[in-house]
Amino acid sequence: MMASSYNAKEEDANHPGAANHAGAGVVKSKKPDNTAFKQQRLPAWQPILTAGTVLPAFFVIGLIFIPIGIGLYVTSNNIKEFEIDYTGANIDNPCYNCAKNFSWNSTAQCVCAVTFTLEQPFESNVFMYYGLSNFYQNHRRYVKSRDDSQLNGDRSALTNPSKECEPYRRSEGSPIAPCGAIANSLFNDTLQLYHIDSNGTLNEIPLVKKGIAWWTDKHVKFRNPGGNNNLTVAFQGTSKPVNWKKPVFELDPEDPENNGFINEDFIVWMRTAALPTFRKLYRIIQKKPSTTPTLPSGKYVLNVTYNYPVLSFDGRKRMILSTISWMGGKNPFLGIAYITVGSICFFLGVVLLIIHHKYDNRNNSADISN
Amino acid sequence: MLRRRLNRWLGRDERRVDSRSICVGHRSSSNNEAFIPPKFCDNRIVSSKYTVWNFLPKNLFEQFRRIANFYFLIIFLVQVIVDTPTSPVTSGLPLFFVITVTAIKQGYEDWLRHKADNEVNKYPVTVLEQGRRVRKESEKIKVGDVLEVDEDETFPCDLILLQSSRDDDTCFVTTASLDGESNHKTHYTVPDTEKDLESLNATIECEQPQPDLYKFVGRMHIYKTDQEPAMRSLGPENLLLKGSTLKNTQTICGVAIYTGMETKMALNYQGKSQKRSAVEKSINAFLLVYLCILVSKALVCTTLKYVWQNKPGQDEPWYNEKTQREKDTNLYLKMFTDFLSFMVLFNFIIPVSMYVTVEMQKFLGSFFITWDKDFFDPEIKEGALVNTSDLNEELGQVEYVFTDKTGTLTQNNMEFIECCIDGFQYKYQDAGTDLDEFCVTDGPVNKVQHKAGREKEELFLRALCLCHTVQVKESPQQGQGQRDGLMDRVDGLGTDGEGLHPPPQEQRGFIASSPDEVALVKGAMRYGFTFLGFESKTMKILTRDNDVERYELLHVLNFDPVRRRMSVIVRSKSGDTLLFCKGADSSIFPRVRQEEVERIRMNVERNATEGYRTLCVAYKYLNAEEYAQADAGLREARLALQDREEKLMAVYNQVETGMSLIGATAVEDRLQEEAAETMEALQGAGMKVWVLTGDKMETAKSTCYACRLFQRNTELLELTVRTLEDGGRRREERLHELLVEYHKKAVQDAPPVKAGVTRAWSSANHDYGFIIDGATLSMVLNSSSESNSSRYKNLFLQICQNCTSVLCCRMAPLQKAQIVKMVKNSKGSPITLSIGDGANDVSMILEAHVGIGIKGKEGRQAVRNSDYAIPKLKHLKKLLLAHGHLYYVRIAHLVQYFFYKNLCFILPQFLYQFFCGYSQQPLYDAAYLTMYNICFTSMPILAYSLLEQHICMEVLLDNATLYRGIAKNGMLQWGPFFYWTLLGVFHGLLFFFGVRYLFGNPALQDNGQVFGNWSYGTIVFTVLVFTVTLKLALDTRHWTWINHFVIWGSLAFYVFFSFFWGGIIWPFLKQQRLYFVFANMLSSVSAWLVIILLILLSLLPEILLVVFRKPRGPHAGQMKPVHSSAGGHQSPRSSARPLLMRTFSDESNTVI
C-alpha cells in the first residue's frame, strides 16, 4: 500500500464536470507574459569590482582624505582651549571648603575664586563651558524624567505633570514646574570671569548668556505657559523643584525673553548629554571690536558661586574656555582619523597597483581558459 | 479503559464493535429483530481546518506555537508588564503585522479548502430510492444507500458492487489515483444477487473501516421471501473504493458501506507534512546563536549593572532618585526585571522582520517560476506550477535526484520500431506514412534486399496478435450502439476493398498492463494484422487479406519477471494447437532450436544497444497428446493449494521448450525531450541521479543508457534476483557476498575522494552503475537479523554513493519512498529531489525534500502532491541550475545580511550601556528602533533577494558545474556565518567608538553649541543605515532600475523621514526627543565628516575582499561558454499523438 495523500482540492478534478474549471483554478493556463520583469531579464548594470576599477577610487580617496585630515588636524590644533577643575576635591583647591561644607539647607552662598593663567591670547569669540564628570545625564531613569508638554507650555501638563517625572512630580501637594529629575538637577553654579590687569585690578569679562541653546529649542520646543509676561501668575499653583533655590520664573528676572522655561541655561541643561563626562555651553565671550584678543594672555580669576554638589557621587566640575572653528570645538580625533584612513587607502592603492600590474597578464589568460 | 468509556460517552459506541451491519437500501430485514440503524458518519469530506467561529483562537494558537512568534509575544508581554526602555509598540506593531498577514493568508487558504470541499461534497450523485433515481449531493450519501455510477465517474464512497451493466457481472476499475496502478482491474458483483435491486432485501456485515486498500472482509445476508436467508461472502473483489474510476462499464450499482472520512481513501490520507528547507534549519541554528548572544549580552549588562551600582553614590545620586516603588522592590526581582529589560532592549538582534522578509521573498520569488515562459509547454498550454514556496532555495541544494522512468525520463509512448523475421530485418518506414501503402506494397517494406517467406511473416504477425493480454477498449465516447456498429463495420471489412480500413489505429483503444504489448499489437496492425478483441474465449484477428481468423484461447502462461517471458496456447479454427511465446532474448534463446538463434541474435543485440526494448517471439505446435499433458499439468498446478507458484513455474518451463524462433521485435520507448542533456547537466552539477522505476530491469537499463546515465564504460554492479540466484546458494549468503564484493570494488578500491568541490564522479576515472531490484532491496532493508540489516544498509548506501548512477527497478511505490528516506537520512543528510509524473511516484515525491511533479499524461496526482510541477523533464534543468541556484544565493544572502544588519544595529546599543550606567538607556529613538527593520533597510534586501543574479541565467545553464559551488548549503555554513557576524561586530564597534571619540568634545557646531545623547544616537544610526545599505549595494551584482530605486530610495526616505520626524512637535509623543536633532546634526561639519569617514572605513575591508576574492563564477563578458556536449542518437522528437494505452484520462485520476 502506498503512502498517498488526500486532499479535497484534488478531488474536484475527478469529476468530469469539474475537470475544466478545476484545472483552470489550480493552474494558470495562460501563457506567461513575456515581460522583462517576469522573465527576470530586466536590463541591468552589472558592475564588477576588480583591482582595475577600485584602484583609482583608492587613490582618489587617499588624495582627498589626507588633505582633509591635515586640514582638520591643523584646525583642531589652532583651537585654543583652557580647562580648569574647580570641584574642590583636593585640599589645595580654592573651592575645597565650599565643597566640603555644602549643604542643601544653607541659605548662605559659598563663593570661591579660582585663579588661572592663560598662556596664549584667545582670539575671536570664546565659548565658556562647564564640564561635569561622572554625571550620568544619560541614565535611563534620568533621561525620561521630564515632561516635554509641560515644557512646551501646556497648561494641563503644568498642573498635572507626566508620571515619568516621578519622584520629582509633586512637592507638598502641588505640581512641580518644571518637573522631573533633569530639571531638578539644573546646574546652578554661577561662574564669573575676571581678568587681572597688569596692575592687579579685576576686570569683569562680559559674558553673554544668549545664543547658547539651539534656536529651535528656545523658540519652539520650550515655551512658557501663557506667554512670557507675568510668569509669576502663570506658574501660580506650582512649586519649584525641590533642589532649586528659586522658582522657575526667577531664573532670569531681568530678561523676560530668557526667563521661565525658555531660560537658555535651563534649555541647555535639558538637552541630556550623551556620555557621563560632558560639557555644556555656559556663556559666550564676544569678540571685541578692536584688534585686541578677546581674552588676552594673562591672569584670570574665576569666581564660582558654589551651589552644585558633585562629590557625593565622585563627580568633577570643570570650567572650559575654548575658541571654536568651523568644525566645532577642539577634537584631534577627526583629523587623525582622516589622515590615517587616507594613508591606508593610498597605501592600499599602491599595493593594488603593484598586484594589478604584476598579475594582470596572468589573470587575463586564466580568465579566458576558465 | 478510560478511553473506551470516553468513546462511549462521546457516542462512539459503534467503534467498539468489530463489524458494522448495513441494510442495503435501508430496507430493514424481514425478520422482526428490532434493527436500530446505527449512526455512521456522513459522506462529507472535511479538509478545512477552521470554521468562522474557531478561526481566531485556533489560528492564533497555531501561530504562537511557532517558536519565533512565541518569542516575540513574550518580548511584547514583557514590555507591557515590566518597565522597559522601549515601548511595547516597538515590538508589538511588527508582531501584529506578521500575525495579521499570516492569519489572512491562512484564512484565504482555508477558504479555498472550504470551497474545494464544497465542490466535492455537493457533487451530484444518483441514488436509487424506492425504485426512483434521485439526484443527491455527494455529502448526503448515507451508509446503505444504493448508488448508480456511470462510466468514467469516480466512486463517491466505498461501495459494494451489486450490479453491473456488463453481461458477465464484472466491472472494470482503475485505481491509478489510489495506488498508481493504471491497468484495469476487474471487480465482481456479489454472486446471485437479484437483478432487480428493488426487491433485494439484504444486510451486509463488514469490518470496521481500516486503511488497507487490499483487505476487506464481509458477508451479505440476502433475505428472500420464500427461502432461507442466503449468505454470501464479500471480499476486496466486491469492493469499489472511493477514488477509483469506473472504466469500460456503462453503469454499476453499489451500496455504500464506508462514507466520508471513513472511506479507505480518507483513512489513507497522509497529511502533507510540512517540508522545511535546509535554509530554514540554518536560520534556526543561527537564531540560536543570536539568542545566546542576546542572553549573554543581557546577563553581562545585568551583572555589570549591579557591580557598578555597588560603588557608593552610583546607584542613586542626589540628582537621580528612585521612585518609592523602585526602592521597595525586592533586589532579586529587580535583577530579574533588569535582565528582562536588557533582553527587550537588545531583542532587535533577532528581527521579527526577517521572518516577514523571508516569507515575502519566498512567496514573491516563486512567481518567477510560474512566470517563466521557458517552462511553458505549448502542448498542454501550461507553465510551471508552484505548490509551495517554502522550498525555492532547496532547488539550489539538490544532491540526489530520484527520477521515475516511465513518463518522466521516457514519454511512455511505446512505438514499434522494427522487427526481424527469420533473420531479415523489417523496418517500418515512418510513422507518418499512410497505412495503405503497406497493404498495397505486399507486406512490410524491406530494407534488406531479401525477405523471409510470406508464411514466416504471417506466422510472426499472428504471434504478435495472439501472444498478449491486451484488451480492446470499447470506446467510451461512443455509446453502446455505436460501438457495436463499429465492430460490425470492422467485421464486415473482410469483404470490402482496401479502401475501407478500420479507422486509424490511434483511435482504437488497447488496454494492457504493459505498454509494450500495446505497441506490439499496434505494430502488427501496421503490417496488416489487426487484433479485434476477445469474444468470450476466442481471439479475433483481421489478417492482411481481410479475413477474420478466430483462435480459441486455451491458456495464458503469464508473464513474470523471473521467467521474463509469457506464452499463450491457442487453438486455430483448423484445430491446430499452437503455443506462442514472447520474452527477453536471454530467456527465449535457451528454449529454441539453436541453429535459429544466431541469425536473430545479431539483430537483437544491435537493437538493444540502440536503446530499444527487444523481445523475441517463438512458437511451437502442440500435438494433441502434448497439449493434453500440458493442459492437465496447468490445471492441476492452478488448483494446487500449496506451492502453487512453484508448480506452475515447473509446468510453464516444461511446456515452453523446443520452440522455434520466428523473430524479434524492437520497441522504442521514446525519451522525453532533451532527457539525456538534462541528465547530463544534472550530473555535471554534481547531482547523483537515481532512477526508481517499477519497470523491468532491461527496459530501465536501456533507458538509462539512452539517457546517458550509464555510459559505455560504466561498469554495472548488479544486485538483482537474477544475480542472487546465480550462485545457487541461499539468497542471503549470496547477497552478503555480492554486497561485500561490490563494496570493495566501488568504495574501497576507488581513489580517495577529495572532500569539497571535486567529487567522486569527477575525479574517479572508473564509473560504476548500480542496479538493484525491488525484491533484493527489501532483502537489504528488511534482513532477517537486525545486525545484518543495518550493515547491509550501510554497505548498500556506500556503494550507491560511490556510483555515478543507481537504477532501482521493480520498485513498489512505497519502496521508492523507502529509498528516498534512506538516502535522506544517510550521513550528511543530503538534499533529495524526487521527480515523477504518476500516482505511484506520489510517495517518493512526498518523501523527498523537494518533490517535483511532471504534468504528464498519468493524471494530476503527482502534480498535486508535488512542491513544484513542470510540464516536461527538460525544464528540470533550468529549474535547478538557474532558478534553484539563484534562489539559494538570494536567500542565503538575505539571511546572512539580516543577521549582520541587526547585529551592527544592536551592538552600539549594547556598548552604550557601558556609558550610561547600565541603565538600559536606548541609544536610538524609538521610531528608529521600530523603523530600522521595517522601512529603512528592508526594501533593498527584499529587492536584492528577488532580483539578484550574481551570475546570469544563461551562464548558469551553460555551466552546470557552477551548481557545485553552492552545494552543501555552502553559503550558510558556520564559516560564512562567522564572517558575517565578524563583519557585524566590526561595523558595530566602528560605529559606536567612531562617534564616541567624536563626542569626546560634544561641541560640534560652529556656534559652540553641544550635542546630546539623541544626537549621538542619530549619528550612529545614520552611519548604520548608510553602511548596511551600501554594503548591500556592494554585494549587488545585478542592478536593475528596481534595485537603484529601492536602494537610493531607502536612503532618501531615511533622510526625509528623519527631517520629518524631527521637524514637528508630535502631539502624541510624550517626549520630543528628536526635535530638530537630525537637522542640527546636518548643520555640523564634523558630523558629516565622521559619517563619511565611518561609512567608508566600514566598507573598505569589504571592497578589498571583493577585489581580492576570486569572482564567484565566470561572467558573461569574460567567459567562454562551455557547451555541454549535447546530442547523441536520441533526437528529441515531439510527438503529439494521443496515447492509447493510457486509458484513463485526466479527470479519471482520483485522489486516493
Coordinates of N, CA, C and O in Angstrom, one line a residue, chain A residues 1-2 4-6 8 10-11 13-15 21 27 29 31-32 34 37 39-41 44-47 54 58 127 129 135-136 138-141 144 148 164 167-168 185 211 213-214 220-221 243 272 274 276 279 309 313 324 327 329-331 333 338 348, chain B residues 45 83 117 119-120 123 154 178-179 242 268-270 315 318-321 368 371 373 381 814 839 864-865 890 912 915 917 919-921 949 954 994 998 1001 1003 1006-1009 1012-1013 1038-1039 1070-1072 1075 1080 1086 1089 1100 1147 1149-1152:
Chain A
M1 N 0.8 -1.2 0.0 CA 0.0 0.0 0.0 C 0.9 1.2 0.0 O 1.9 1.3 0.7
M2 N 0.5 2.1 -0.8 CA 1.4 3.3 -0.9 C 0.9 4.4 -0.1 O -0.2 4.5 0.3
S4 N -0.2 7.8 0.4 CA -0.8 8.7 -0.6 C -1.5 9.8 0.2 O -1.7 9.7 1.4
S5 N -1.8 10.7 -0.5 CA -2.3 11.9 0.2 C -3.8 12.2 -0.2 O -4.1 11.9 -1.4
Y6 N -4.4 12.7 0.7 CA -5.8 13.0 0.4 C -6.0 14.5 0.5 O -5.6 15.1 1.5
A8 N -9.1 17.3 -0.5 CA -10.3 17.5 -1.2 C -10.2 18.4 -2.4 O -10.9 18.2 -3.4
E10 N -8.0 18.2 -4.5 CA -7.6 17.3 -5.6 C -8.7 16.6 -6.2 O -8.7 16.3 -7.3
E11 N -9.7 16.5 -5.4 CA -10.8 15.6 -5.8 C -11.7 16.3 -6.8 O -12.3 15.7 -7.6
A13 N -11.2 17.7 -9.4 CA -10.9 17.5 -10.8 C -11.3 16.1 -11.2 O -11.2 15.7 -12.4
N14 N -11.8 15.3 -10.3 CA -12.0 13.9 -10.6 C -13.3 13.8 -11.4 O -13.5 12.9 -12.2
H15 N -14.2 14.6 -11.1 CA -15.5 14.5 -11.8 C -15.4 15.2 -13.1 O -14.9 16.3 -13.2
H21 N -12.9 23.6 -15.0 CA -12.6 24.8 -14.2 C -11.7 24.5 -13.1 O -11.0 25.4 -12.6
V27 N -4.1 25.9 -12.0 CA -3.0 26.2 -12.9 C -3.4 27.5 -13.7 O -4.5 27.6 -14.2
S29 N -3.4 28.8 -16.7 CA -3.3 28.2 -18.0 C -2.9 29.1 -19.1 O -2.6 28.7 -20.2
K31 N -0.5 31.5 -21.1 CA 0.9 31.6 -21.4 C 1.5 32.7 -20.6 O 0.9 33.8 -20.5
P32 N 2.6 32.5 -19.9 CA 3.2 33.6 -19.1 C 3.5 34.8 -20.0 O 4.0 34.6 -21.1
N34 N 5.5 37.7 -21.5 CA 6.9 37.8 -21.9 C 7.4 39.2 -21.6 O 7.8 39.9 -22.5
F37 N 10.5 41.9 -16.8 CA 10.5 41.7 -15.3 C 10.1 40.2 -15.0 O 10.8 39.6 -14.2
Q39 N 10.4 37.6 -16.7 CA 11.4 36.7 -17.2 C 12.7 36.9 -16.6 O 13.7 36.3 -17.0
Q40 N 12.7 37.8 -15.6 CA 14.0 38.1 -14.9 C 15.1 38.6 -15.9 O 16.2 38.2 -15.8
R41 N 14.6 39.4 -16.9 CA 15.6 39.9 -17.9 C 15.6 41.4 -17.9 O 15.8 42.0 -19.0
A44 N 20.1 45.4 -16.8 CA 20.8 45.5 -15.5 C 22.2 46.0 -15.7 O 22.8 45.6 -16.7
W45 N 22.6 46.8 -14.8 CA 24.0 47.2 -14.8 C 24.7 46.2 -13.9 O 24.3 45.9 -12.8
Q46 N 25.8 45.6 -14.4 CA 26.4 44.5 -13.7 C 27.9 45.0 -13.4 O 28.8 44.6 -14.1
P47 N 28.0 45.7 -12.3 CA 29.3 46.2 -12.0 C 30.2 45.1 -11.5 O 29.8 44.2 -10.8
V54 N 38.8 49.5 -8.8 CA 38.8 50.0 -7.5 C 40.0 50.9 -7.3 O 40.1 51.9 -6.5
F58 N 40.7 54.2 -4.8 CA 41.6 54.2 -3.6 C 42.4 55.5 -3.6 O 42.6 56.2 -2.6
F127 N 34.2 80.6 23.9 CA 33.0 80.0 24.5 C 33.4 79.4 25.8 O 34.4 78.7 26.0
Y129 N 32.4 76.9 28.8 CA 31.6 75.7 29.1 C 31.8 75.3 30.5 O 32.8 75.7 31.1
F135 N 28.8 62.2 35.8 CA 27.4 62.6 36.0 C 26.6 62.0 34.9 O 26.7 62.3 33.7
Y136 N 25.8 61.0 35.3 CA 25.1 60.2 34.3 C 23.8 60.9 33.9 O 22.7 60.5 34.3
N138 N 22.8 60.5 31.1 CA 22.2 59.6 30.1 C 21.6 58.4 30.8 O 21.4 57.4 30.1
H139 N 21.5 58.4 32.1 CA 20.9 57.3 32.8 C 19.4 57.3 32.4 O 18.8 58.3 32.3
R140 N 18.9 56.1 32.2 CA 17.6 56.0 31.6 C 16.5 56.7 32.5 O 15.6 57.4 32.1
R141 N 16.7 56.4 33.8 CA 15.7 56.9 34.8 C 15.7 58.5 34.7 O 14.7 59.1 34.9
K144 N 14.4 60.0 31.0 CA 13.0 60.0 30.7 C 12.2 60.9 31.8 O 11.0 61.1 31.6
D148 N 7.8 66.9 28.4 CA 8.0 67.9 27.3 C 6.8 68.7 27.0 O 6.9 69.8 26.5
E164 N 6.2 60.2 34.3 CA 7.6 60.0 34.1 C 8.5 60.8 35.1 O 9.6 60.5 35.3
P167 N 10.4 60.6 40.9 CA 9.7 61.2 42.1 C 9.8 62.7 42.2 O 9.7 63.2 43.3
Y168 N 10.0 63.3 41.1 CA 10.1 64.8 41.1 C 8.8 65.4 40.5 O 8.9 66.2 39.6
S185 N 17.8 68.9 38.7 CA 19.3 68.9 39.0 C 19.9 70.0 38.1 O 21.1 69.8 37.7
G211 N 22.1 82.7 23.1 CA 22.7 82.0 21.9 C 23.5 80.8 22.3 O 24.2 80.2 21.6
A213 N 21.7 78.0 23.5 CA 20.8 76.9 23.2 C 20.4 76.8 21.8 O 20.5 77.8 21.0
W214 N 20.0 75.7 21.3 CA 19.5 75.5 20.0 C 18.4 76.5 19.7 O 17.5 76.6 20.5
V220 N 10.7 77.0 19.9 CA 9.6 76.1 19.6 C 9.3 75.1 20.7 O 8.2 74.9 21.2
K221 N 10.4 74.4 21.0 CA 10.2 73.2 21.9 C 9.9 73.7 23.3 O 9.1 73.1 24.0
N243 N 15.3 70.9 44.6 CA 16.7 71.3 44.8 C 17.0 72.7 44.3 O 18.1 73.1 44.3
T272 N 20.0 66.4 27.4 CA 20.8 65.5 28.1 C 22.1 65.1 27.3 O 22.0 64.9 26.1
A274 N 25.3 62.9 26.1 CA 25.5 61.6 25.6 C 26.3 60.7 26.5 O 26.1 59.5 26.6
P276 N 28.8 60.3 30.3 CA 28.8 60.7 31.7 C 29.8 61.9 31.9 O 29.7 62.5 32.9
R279 N 30.4 68.4 28.6 CA 30.4 69.8 28.8 C 29.2 70.4 28.2 O 28.6 69.9 27.3
P309 N 26.6 70.4 44.3 CA 27.5 69.3 44.8 C 27.7 68.2 43.9 O 26.7 67.7 43.3
F313 N 28.8 61.9 44.5 CA 28.8 60.8 43.5 C 30.2 60.8 42.8 O 30.3 60.2 41.7
I324 N 36.3 78.4 18.9 CA 35.5 77.4 18.0 C 35.9 77.6 16.6 O 36.1 78.7 16.1
M327 N 34.6 73.4 12.6 CA 34.3 72.0 12.9 C 33.9 71.9 14.3 O 33.7 70.8 14.8
G329 N 34.4 72.4 18.5 CA 35.4 72.5 19.5 C 36.7 71.7 19.1 O 36.7 71.0 18.1
K330 N 37.6 71.8 20.0 CA 38.9 71.1 19.8 C 38.7 69.6 19.8 O 38.1 69.1 20.8
N331 N 39.1 68.9 18.8 CA 39.0 67.5 18.8 C 39.9 66.9 17.7 O 39.6 66.9 16.6
F333 N 40.6 64.0 17.0 CA 40.3 62.7 16.6 C 40.0 62.7 15.1 O 40.5 61.8 14.3
Y338 N 41.1 60.9 9.7 CA 41.1 61.1 8.2 C 42.5 60.9 7.7 O 42.6 60.3 6.6
L348 N 47.0 51.1 0.2 CA 46.3 50.0 -0.5 C 46.3 50.2 -2.0 O 46.5 49.3 -2.7
Chain B
I45 N -16.7 15.3 3.2 CA -15.2 15.4 3.3 C -14.8 16.7 3.9 O -15.3 17.7 3.4
D83 N 8.7 47.7 33.4 CA 9.1 49.0 32.9 C 10.3 48.8 32.0 O 11.4 48.5 32.5
D117 N -13.8 21.6 -0.7 CA -14.6 20.6 0.0 C -16.1 20.6 -0.5 O -16.7 19.6 -0.8
E119 N -17.2 21.7 -3.3 CA -17.4 21.2 -4.6 C -17.5 19.7 -4.6 O -18.3 19.1 -5.3
V120 N -16.7 19.1 -3.8 CA -16.7 17.6 -3.7 C -18.0 17.2 -3.0 O -18.7 16.3 -3.5
Y123 N -21.1 17.5 -5.1 CA -21.1 16.9 -6.4 C -22.3 15.9 -6.5 O -22.6 15.2 -5.6
T154 N -15.9 8.8 -10.8 CA -15.3 8.2 -9.6 C -16.3 7.8 -8.6 O -17.4 8.4 -8.5
L178 N -5.3 5.8 -6.6 CA -5.1 5.2 -5.2 C -3.7 4.6 -5.0 O -3.1 5.0 -4.1
D179 N -3.4 3.8 -5.9 CA -2.1 3.1 -5.8 C -1.2 3.3 -7.0 O -0.1 2.7 -7.0
K242 N -13.6 4.4 -3.0 CA -13.8 5.8 -3.3 C -12.5 6.2 -3.9 O -11.4 5.9 -3.5
N268 N -6.5 6.7 4.3 CA -5.1 6.7 3.8 C -4.5 8.1 3.7 O -3.4 8.2 3.2
Y269 N -5.4 9.0 4.0 CA -4.9 10.4 3.9 C -3.7 10.6 4.7 O -3.7 10.4 5.9
Q270 N -2.7 11.0 4.1 CA -1.5 11.3 4.8 C -1.3 12.8 4.6 O -1.0 13.3 3.5
D315 N 24.4 54.3 42.5 CA 23.1 53.8 42.3 C 22.0 54.9 42.3 O 21.2 55.0 41.4
W318 N 22.1 62.1 44.1 CA 21.0 63.0 44.5 C 20.2 63.6 43.4 O 19.0 63.9 43.5
Y319 N 20.8 63.6 42.2 CA 20.1 64.2 41.0 C 19.2 63.2 40.4 O 18.4 63.5 39.5
N320 N 19.2 62.0 40.8 CA 18.5 60.9 40.1 C 17.9 59.9 41.1 O 18.4 58.8 41.1
E321 N 17.0 60.4 41.8 CA 16.5 59.5 42.9 C 15.5 58.5 42.3 O 14.8 58.8 41.3
F368 N 8.4 33.9 -10.0 CA 9.3 33.9 -11.2 C 9.3 32.5 -11.9 O 9.5 32.4 -13.0
W371 N 6.1 32.4 -13.8 CA 6.1 33.3 -14.9 C 7.0 32.9 -16.0 O 7.0 33.4 -17.1
K373 N 8.6 31.8 -19.0 CA 8.0 31.3 -20.2 C 8.7 30.1 -20.8 O 8.2 29.4 -21.6
K381 N -0.4 23.7 -22.8 CA -0.8 25.1 -22.6 C -0.7 25.5 -21.1 O -1.5 26.2 -20.6
L814 N 5.9 2.3 -2.4 CA 6.4 2.6 -1.1 C 7.9 2.3 -1.0 O 8.6 3.0 -0.2
A839 N 0.8 8.6 -10.2 CA 0.4 8.4 -8.8 C 1.3 7.5 -8.0 O 1.4 7.7 -6.8
R864 N -0.3 17.3 -7.9 CA -1.0 17.9 -6.8 C -0.2 17.7 -5.5 O -0.3 18.5 -4.6
N865 N 0.5 16.6 -5.5 CA 1.2 16.3 -4.3 C 2.7 16.9 -4.3 O 3.4 16.7 -3.4
R890 N 20.2 34.0 -3.3 CA 19.5 35.1 -2.8 C 19.1 35.0 -1.3 O 19.3 35.8 -0.5
Y912 N 26.7 51.1 24.4 CA 26.2 52.3 25.1 C 25.9 52.1 26.5 O 26.0 53.0 27.3
F915 N 28.3 53.1 29.0 CA 28.5 54.5 29.2 C 27.3 55.2 29.9 O 27.3 56.4 30.1
G917 N 25.7 53.8 32.6 CA 25.4 53.2 33.9 C 24.5 52.0 33.8 O 23.7 51.7 34.7
S919 N 21.9 51.4 32.4 CA 20.5 51.7 32.8 C 19.5 51.4 31.7 O 18.4 51.8 31.8
Q920 N 19.9 50.6 30.7 CA 19.0 50.2 29.6 C 18.6 51.4 28.8 O 17.5 51.4 28.1
Q921 N 19.4 52.5 28.8 CA 19.0 53.6 28.0 C 19.2 53.3 26.5 O 20.3 52.9 26.1
Q949 N 21.0 38.5 -9.7 CA 21.6 37.4 -10.5 C 23.1 37.6 -10.5 O 23.6 38.3 -11.3
E954 N 21.9 32.4 -18.3 CA 22.4 31.7 -19.4 C 23.7 31.0 -19.0 O 23.9 29.8 -19.3
G994 N 33.6 55.2 16.9 CA 33.9 56.4 16.0 C 33.2 57.6 16.5 O 33.7 58.7 16.7
L998 N 34.3 61.1 18.6 CA 33.9 62.4 18.2 C 33.3 63.2 19.3 O 33.5 64.4 19.5
N1001 N 34.5 65.7 22.6 CA 34.1 67.1 22.7 C 32.8 67.3 22.1 O 32.7 67.3 20.8
A1003 N 31.0 69.7 21.6 CA 30.7 71.0 20.9 C 31.1 70.8 19.5 O 32.2 70.9 19.1
D1006 N 29.5 75.0 14.8 CA 30.4 76.1 14.7 C 29.9 77.3 15.6 O 30.6 78.3 15.6
N1007 N 28.8 77.1 16.2 CA 28.4 78.2 17.2 C 28.6 77.7 18.6 O 28.1 78.3 19.5
G1008 N 29.4 76.7 18.7 CA 29.8 76.3 20.1 C 28.8 75.5 20.8 O 29.0 75.0 21.9
Q1009 N 27.6 75.3 20.2 CA 26.5 74.6 21.0 C 26.9 73.1 21.0 O 27.6 72.6 20.1
G1012 N 23.5 66.4 22.3 CA 23.2 65.5 23.4 C 23.2 64.0 23.0 O 23.7 63.7 22.0
N1013 N 22.5 63.2 23.9 CA 22.6 61.8 23.6 C 21.8 61.4 22.4 O 22.2 60.5 21.7
H1038 N 23.7 42.8 -9.8 CA 22.7 42.9 -10.9 C 21.8 44.1 -10.6 O 20.8 44.0 -9.8
W1039 N 22.2 45.2 -11.1 CA 21.5 46.4 -10.8 C 20.4 46.7 -11.8 O 20.7 47.3 -12.9
K1070 N 5.2 61.6 24.1 CA 5.5 62.1 25.4 C 6.7 63.0 25.4 O 6.8 63.9 26.1
Q1071 N 7.6 62.5 24.7 CA 8.9 63.3 24.6 C 9.3 63.6 23.2 O 9.2 62.7 22.3
Q1072 N 9.7 64.8 23.0 CA 10.1 65.2 21.7 C 11.6 65.1 21.6 O 12.3 66.0 21.5
Y1075 N 13.5 66.3 18.3 CA 13.1 67.5 17.7 C 14.3 68.3 17.2 O 15.2 68.7 17.9
N1080 N 20.0 69.6 13.1 CA 21.2 70.1 13.7 C 22.4 69.3 13.4 O 23.5 69.8 13.3
S1086 N 31.4 68.5 11.4 CA 32.1 67.4 12.0 C 31.3 66.1 11.8 O 31.8 65.0 11.6
L1089 N 31.5 64.8 8.4 CA 32.9 64.2 8.2 C 32.9 62.9 8.9 O 33.5 61.9 8.3
L1100 N 35.5 49.6 3.6 CA 36.8 49.4 3.0 C 37.2 47.9 2.9 O 37.6 47.4 1.9
E1147 N -9.2 13.4 -15.9 CA -10.2 13.5 -14.9 C -10.5 12.2 -14.1 O -11.0 12.2 -13.1
N1149 N -8.3 10.7 -12.7 CA -7.4 10.4 -11.7 C -8.0 10.9 -10.4 O -7.8 12.1 -10.1
T1150 N -8.4 10.1 -9.6 CA -9.0 10.5 -8.4 C -8.0 10.4 -7.4 O -7.0 9.7 -7.5
V1151 N -8.2 11.1 -6.4 CA -7.3 11.1 -5.3 C -7.6 9.9 -4.7 O -8.7 9.4 -4.6
I1152 N -6.6 9.6 -4.1 CA -6.9 8.5 -3.3 C -7.6 8.9 -2.3 O -7.5 9.6 -1.6

